[in-house]
Amino acid sequence: MRVLATIAVAGAVSGCSVSVDPTSWSCASLIGPVIEMSRSRTPGIFEITNPETTLHNNYPADGYRIECSGSAEWSQGSGMIEYGAHVSEGGSVILQYRQK
């Protein structure tokens, strides 16, 4: 089963902060916010390990974006995850993940 979850945040996801400075984003720093975001969704994520950066664009002219992959323990098993963040045209931080 594939799940895609997206949330727009203004600095925080239920208590987990996502840096408003996208030049400081890393795949490791997004793990906590992605796990926190998943708590209100099914399947939820318990753990993300082996984070790898698949794309990191921190140039404002091209749009800030980071895309990551890793291993995840889900509430319905384990497998791969793709997750990341980007800044929308309106300036909101968009945090996403999906079961791979």
JSON list of C-alpha atoms in Angstrom, two decimals:
[
{"chain": "A", "resi": 1, "resn": "MET", "atom": "CA", "xyz": [0.00, 0.00, 0.00]},
{"chain": "A", "resi": 2, "resn": "ARG", "atom": "CA", "xyz": [1.27, 3.49, -0.84]},
{"chain": "A", "resi": 3, "resn": "VAL", "atom": "CA", "xyz": [0.47, 6.46, 1.33]},
{"chain": "A", "resi": 4, "resn": "LEU", "atom": "CA", "xyz": [1.23, 10.06, 0.49]},
{"chain": "A", "resi": 5, "resn": "ALA", "atom": "CA", "xyz": [0.81, 12.60, 3.26]},
{"chain": "A", "resi": 6, "resn": "THR", "atom": "CA", "xyz": [1.39, 16.31, 2.93]},
{"chain": "A", "resi": 7, "resn": "ILE", "atom": "CA", "xyz": [1.15, 19.12, 5.42]},
{"chain": "A", "resi": 8, "resn": "ALA", "atom": "CA", "xyz": [1.90, 22.81, 5.20]},
{"chain": "A", "resi": 9, "resn": "VAL", "atom": "CA", "xyz": [3.64, 24.09, 8.27]},
{"chain": "A", "resi": 10, "resn": "ALA", "atom": "CA", "xyz": [4.68, 27.47, 9.52]},
{"chain": "A", "resi": 11, "resn": "GLY", "atom": "CA", "xyz": [7.65, 26.39, 11.58]},
{"chain": "A", "resi": 12, "resn": "ALA", "atom": "CA", "xyz": [6.11, 23.51, 13.52]},
{"chain": "A", "resi": 13, "resn": "VAL", "atom": "CA", "xyz": [4.32, 20.19, 13.14]},
{"chain": "A", "resi": 14, "resn": "SER", "atom": "CA", "xyz": [2.58, 19.36, 16.41]},
{"chain": "A", "resi": 15, "resn": "GLY", "atom": "CA", "xyz": [5.52, 20.46, 18.49]},
{"chain": "A", "resi": 16, "resn": "CYS", "atom": "CA", "xyz": [8.29, 19.29, 16.15]},
{"chain": "A", "resi": 17, "resn": "SER", "atom": "CA", "xyz": [9.92, 22.22, 14.46]},
{"chain": "A", "resi": 18, "resn": "VAL", "atom": "CA", "xyz": [10.82, 22.30, 10.80]},
{"chain": "A", "resi": 19, "resn": "SER", "atom": "CA", "xyz": [13.45, 24.95, 10.26]},
{"chain": "A", "resi": 20, "resn": "VAL", "atom": "CA", "xyz": [12.20, 27.96, 8.37]},
{"chain": "A", "resi": 21, "resn": "ASP", "atom": "CA", "xyz": [15.73, 28.23, 6.91]},
{"chain": "A", "resi": 22, "resn": "PRO", "atom": "CA", "xyz": [15.64, 25.63, 4.12]},
{"chain": "A", "resi": 23, "resn": "THR", "atom": "CA", "xyz": [19.39, 25.94, 3.58]},
{"chain": "A", "resi": 24, "resn": "SER", "atom": "CA", "xyz": [19.85, 24.12, 6.91]},
{"chain": "A", "resi": 25, "resn": "TRP", "atom": "CA", "xyz": [17.50, 21.22, 6.15]},
{"chain": "A", "resi": 26, "resn": "SER", "atom": "CA", "xyz": [18.90, 17.70, 6.24]},
{"chain": "A", "resi": 27, "resn": "CYS", "atom": "CA", "xyz": [17.27, 14.32, 5.91]},
{"chain": "A", "resi": 28, "resn": "ALA", "atom": "CA", "xyz": [18.15, 13.55, 9.53]},
{"chain": "A", "resi": 29, "resn": "SER", "atom": "CA", "xyz": [16.57, 16.80, 10.76]},
{"chain": "A", "resi": 30, "resn": "LEU", "atom": "CA", "xyz": [13.26, 15.98, 9.04]},
{"chain": "A", "resi": 31, "resn": "ILE", "atom": "CA", "xyz": [12.85, 12.55, 10.66]},
{"chain": "A", "resi": 32, "resn": "GLY", "atom": "CA", "xyz": [11.22, 13.86, 13.86]},
{"chain": "A", "resi": 33, "resn": "PRO", "atom": "CA", "xyz": [8.70, 16.10, 12.10]},
{"chain": "A", "resi": 34, "resn": "VAL", "atom": "CA", "xyz": [7.77, 13.36, 9.60]},
{"chain": "A", "resi": 35, "resn": "ILE", "atom": "CA", "xyz": [7.20, 10.82, 12.40]},
{"chain": "A", "resi": 36, "resn": "GLU", "atom": "CA", "xyz": [5.15, 13.36, 14.37]},
{"chain": "A", "resi": 37, "resn": "MET", "atom": "CA", "xyz": [3.06, 14.19, 11.29]},
{"chain": "A", "resi": 38, "resn": "SER", "atom": "CA", "xyz": [2.32, 10.47, 10.74]},
{"chain": "A", "resi": 39, "resn": "ARG", "atom": "CA", "xyz": [0.75, 10.04, 14.19]},
{"chain": "A", "resi": 40, "resn": "SER", "atom": "CA", "xyz": [-2.59, 11.29, 12.90]},
{"chain": "A", "resi": 41, "resn": "ARG", "atom": "CA", "xyz": [-2.46, 9.05, 9.80]},
{"chain": "A", "resi": 42, "resn": "THR", "atom": "CA", "xyz": [-2.57, 5.37, 8.91]},
{"chain": "A", "resi": 43, "resn": "PRO", "atom": "CA", "xyz": [-0.15, 3.75, 8.68]},
{"chain": "A", "resi": 44, "resn": "GLY", "atom": "CA", "xyz": [1.88, 5.64, 11.24]},
{"chain": "A", "resi": 45, "resn": "ILE", "atom": "CA", "xyz": [5.66, 5.73, 11.30]},
{"chain": "A", "resi": 46, "resn": "PHE", "atom": "CA", "xyz": [7.54, 4.56, 14.39]},
{"chain": "A", "resi": 47, "resn": "GLU", "atom": "CA", "xyz": [11.11, 4.93, 13.17]},
{"chain": "A", "resi": 48, "resn": "ILE", "atom": "CA", "xyz": [13.13, 6.08, 10.15]},
{"chain": "A", "resi": 49, "resn": "THR", "atom": "CA", "xyz": [16.69, 4.79, 9.74]},
{"chain": "A", "resi": 50, "resn": "ASN", "atom": "CA", "xyz": [19.41, 5.02, 7.10]},
{"chain": "A", "resi": 51, "resn": "PRO", "atom": "CA", "xyz": [18.34, 8.43, 5.77]},
{"chain": "A", "resi": 52, "resn": "GLU", "atom": "CA", "xyz": [19.81, 9.31, 2.38]},
{"chain": "A", "resi": 53, "resn": "THR", "atom": "CA", "xyz": [19.50, 12.55, 0.46]},
{"chain": "A", "resi": 54, "resn": "THR", "atom": "CA", "xyz": [18.19, 12.06, -3.07]},
{"chain": "A", "resi": 55, "resn": "LEU", "atom": "CA", "xyz": [17.86, 15.79, -3.88]},
{"chain": "A", "resi": 56, "resn": "HIS", "atom": "CA", "xyz": [18.86, 18.94, -2.01]},
{"chain": "A", "resi": 57, "resn": "ASN", "atom": "CA", "xyz": [18.20, 22.21, -3.77]},
{"chain": "A", "resi": 58, "resn": "ASN", "atom": "CA", "xyz": [18.89, 25.20, -1.55]},
{"chain": "A", "resi": 59, "resn": "TYR", "atom": "CA", "xyz": [18.93, 27.90, -4.22]},
{"chain": "A", "resi": 60, "resn": "PRO", "atom": "CA", "xyz": [16.06, 30.39, -3.92]},
{"chain": "A", "resi": 61, "resn": "ALA", "atom": "CA", "xyz": [15.80, 30.93, -7.68]},
{"chain": "A", "resi": 62, "resn": "ASP", "atom": "CA", "xyz": [15.14, 27.22, -8.25]},
{"chain": "A", "resi": 63, "resn": "GLY", "atom": "CA", "xyz": [12.94, 26.75, -5.18]},
{"chain": "A", "resi": 64, "resn": "TYR", "atom": "CA", "xyz": [14.04, 25.19, -1.93]},
{"chain": "A", "resi": 65, "resn": "ARG", "atom": "CA", "xyz": [13.53, 21.40, -1.85]},
{"chain": "A", "resi": 66, "resn": "ILE", "atom": "CA", "xyz": [14.97, 18.36, -0.10]},
{"chain": "A", "resi": 67, "resn": "GLU", "atom": "CA", "xyz": [14.02, 14.78, -0.94]},
{"chain": "A", "resi": 68, "resn": "CYS", "atom": "CA", "xyz": [15.10, 11.80, 1.13]},
{"chain": "A", "resi": 69, "resn": "SER", "atom": "CA", "xyz": [14.72, 8.05, 1.34]},
{"chain": "A", "resi": 70, "resn": "GLY", "atom": "CA", "xyz": [15.30, 5.53, 4.08]},
{"chain": "A", "resi": 71, "resn": "SER", "atom": "CA", "xyz": [14.02, 2.49, 5.92]},
{"chain": "A", "resi": 72, "resn": "ALA", "atom": "CA", "xyz": [10.93, 2.79, 8.10]},
{"chain": "A", "resi": 73, "resn": "GLU", "atom": "CA", "xyz": [9.07, 0.85, 10.75]},
{"chain": "A", "resi": 74, "resn": "TRP", "atom": "CA", "xyz": [5.39, 1.42, 10.05]},
{"chain": "A", "resi": 75, "resn": "SER", "atom": "CA", "xyz": [2.37, 0.60, 12.18]},
{"chain": "A", "resi": 76, "resn": "GLN", "atom": "CA", "xyz": [1.59, -2.02, 9.50]},
{"chain": "A", "resi": 77, "resn": "GLY", "atom": "CA", "xyz": [5.06, -3.49, 8.99]},
{"chain": "A", "resi": 78, "resn": "SER", "atom": "CA", "xyz": [8.36, -2.21, 7.68]},
{"chain": "A", "resi": 79, "resn": "GLY", "atom": "CA", "xyz": [9.71, -1.02, 4.37]},
{"chain": "A", "resi": 80, "resn": "MET", "atom": "CA", "xyz": [11.07, 1.94, 2.51]},
{"chain": "A", "resi": 81, "resn": "ILE", "atom": "CA", "xyz": [10.00, 5.56, 2.85]},
{"chain": "A", "resi": 82, "resn": "GLU", "atom": "CA", "xyz": [10.42, 8.65, 0.71]},
{"chain": "A", "resi": 83, "resn": "TYR", "atom": "CA", "xyz": [10.06, 11.98, 2.49]},
{"chain": "A", "resi": 84, "resn": "GLY", "atom": "CA", "xyz": [11.05, 15.58, 2.13]},
{"chain": "A", "resi": 85, "resn": "ALA", "atom": "CA", "xyz": [10.15, 19.24, 2.31]},
{"chain": "A", "resi": 86, "resn": "HIS", "atom": "CA", "xyz": [9.90, 22.24, 0.05]},
{"chain": "A", "resi": 87, "resn": "VAL", "atom": "CA", "xyz": [8.87, 25.87, 0.22]},
{"chain": "A", "resi": 88, "resn": "SER", "atom": "CA", "xyz": [5.68, 26.66, -1.69]},
{"chain": "A", "resi": 89, "resn": "GLU", "atom": "CA", "xyz": [5.27, 29.69, -3.94]},
{"chain": "A", "resi": 90, "resn": "GLY", "atom": "CA", "xyz": [3.34, 31.30, -1.08]},
{"chain": "A", "resi": 91, "resn": "GLY", "atom": "CA", "xyz": [6.22, 30.76, 1.34]},
{"chain": "A", "resi": 92, "resn": "SER", "atom": "CA", "xyz": [4.79, 27.84, 3.35]},
{"chain": "A", "resi": 93, "resn": "VAL", "atom": "CA", "xyz": [6.94, 24.86, 4.27]},
{"chain": "A", "resi": 94, "resn": "ILE", "atom": "CA", "xyz": [5.38, 21.71, 2.79]},
{"chain": "A", "resi": 95, "resn": "LEU", "atom": "CA", "xyz": [6.40, 18.44, 4.48]},
{"chain": "A", "resi": 96, "resn": "GLN", "atom": "CA", "xyz": [5.64, 15.15, 2.67]},
{"chain": "A", "resi": 97, "resn": "TYR", "atom": "CA", "xyz": [6.19, 11.42, 3.02]},
{"chain": "A", "resi": 98, "resn": "ARG", "atom": "CA", "xyz": [5.08, 8.26, 1.30]},
{"chain": "A", "resi": 99, "resn": "GLN", "atom": "CA", "xyz": [5.44, 4.57, 1.81]},
{"chain": "A", "resi": 100, "resn": "LYS", "atom": "CA", "xyz": [7.50, 3.07, -0.96]}
]
